[in-house]
Coordinates of C-alpha atoms in Angstrom, one line a residue:
M4 CA -17.8 -39.6 2.7
S5 CA -14.6 -41.6 2.3
T6 CA -11.3 -40.1 1.1
L7 CA -9.5 -41.4 -2.0
L8 CA -6.0 -41.0 -0.6
G9 CA -6.3 -43.2 2.5
P10 CA -4.0 -43.1 5.5
P11 CA -0.3 -41.9 5.1
Q12 CA 2.2 -44.7 4.6
A13 CA 5.9 -44.7 5.7
S14 CA 8.4 -44.3 3.0
A15 CA 12.1 -45.2 2.9
P16 CA 14.6 -42.4 3.8
V17 CA 16.2 -40.7 0.8
E18 CA 20.0 -40.5 0.9
P19 CA 21.7 -37.5 -0.8
A20 CA 23.4 -38.2 -4.1
L21 CA 27.2 -38.4 -4.1
P22 CA 29.1 -36.3 -6.7
S23 CA 30.4 -38.3 -9.5
A24 CA 34.1 -39.0 -9.6
G25 CA 34.6 -37.3 -13.0
H26 CA 33.8 -33.8 -11.8
G27 CA 36.1 -33.5 -8.9
G28 CA 33.7 -31.5 -6.7
P29 CA 31.3 -28.7 -7.0
R30 CA 31.7 -26.3 -9.9
R31 CA 32.9 -22.8 -9.2
R32 CA 31.8 -19.6 -11.0
R33 CA 34.4 -17.6 -12.7
G34 CA 34.3 -13.9 -11.8
G35 CA 35.9 -10.7 -12.8
A36 CA 36.5 -9.7 -16.4
A37 CA 35.7 -13.1 -17.8
S38 CA 31.9 -12.7 -17.2
S39 CA 30.0 -10.4 -19.4
L40 CA 27.8 -7.5 -18.3
L41 CA 24.8 -9.1 -19.9
A42 CA 25.4 -12.3 -17.9
R43 CA 25.3 -10.3 -14.7
G44 CA 22.2 -8.3 -15.7
E45 CA 23.7 -4.9 -15.0
P46 CA 22.5 -3.2 -18.2
M47 CA 18.9 -4.3 -17.4
V48 CA 19.1 -2.5 -14.1
W49 CA 20.2 0.7 -15.9
F50 CA 17.5 0.2 -18.5
T51 CA 14.9 -0.2 -15.8
G52 CA 16.1 2.9 -14.0
A53 CA 16.1 4.9 -17.3
G54 CA 12.5 3.7 -18.0
L55 CA 11.4 4.7 -14.5
A56 CA 13.0 8.2 -14.9
L57 CA 11.4 8.6 -18.3
C58 CA 7.9 7.7 -16.9
L59 CA 8.3 10.1 -14.0
V60 CA 9.3 12.9 -16.4
M61 CA 6.3 12.2 -18.6
I62 CA 3.9 12.1 -15.6
I63 CA 5.2 15.4 -14.2
G64 CA 5.0 16.9 -17.7
L65 CA 1.4 15.8 -18.2
L66 CA 0.4 17.2 -14.8
A67 CA 2.1 20.5 -15.6
F68 CA 0.3 20.6 -19.0
V69 CA -3.1 20.0 -17.4
F70 CA -2.4 22.6 -14.8
Y71 CA -1.4 25.1 -17.4
Q72 CA -4.4 24.5 -19.5
G73 CA -6.7 24.4 -16.5
T74 CA -5.7 27.8 -15.2
A75 CA -7.3 29.5 -18.2
T76 CA -10.7 28.1 -17.0
F77 CA -10.5 29.8 -13.6
W78 CA -8.4 32.9 -14.5
P79 CA -10.6 35.9 -15.4
G80 CA -10.2 37.2 -18.9
P81 CA -10.4 40.8 -20.0
L82 CA -13.9 42.3 -20.0
T83 CA -15.3 44.5 -22.7
Q84 CA -17.8 47.2 -21.9
V85 CA -20.1 48.2 -24.7
K86 CA -22.1 51.4 -24.8
T87 CA -25.1 51.6 -27.2
I88 CA -26.2 54.8 -29.1
D89 CA -29.0 55.5 -26.6
G90 CA -26.5 55.5 -23.7
R91 CA -27.1 52.1 -22.1
T92 CA -24.2 50.1 -20.9

């Protein structure tokens, strides 16, 4: 079976592009008070943490509810003894 691609061929070396003269060099990010909290993503970190905490509280609450309801199945309830007129218990 023959391949469709064939043998690899040599290509010309690629030179890195030079920055254009209009920019004056690489751009720098402005930091500090000029950047907003949403741009940095900090509120999303807090929302993720709050969501995780809420989920953990709901899971623990569900497990506690199931445990509370399940104990009634295995906990013995009060027994009632009935005596009939002829003396049988």
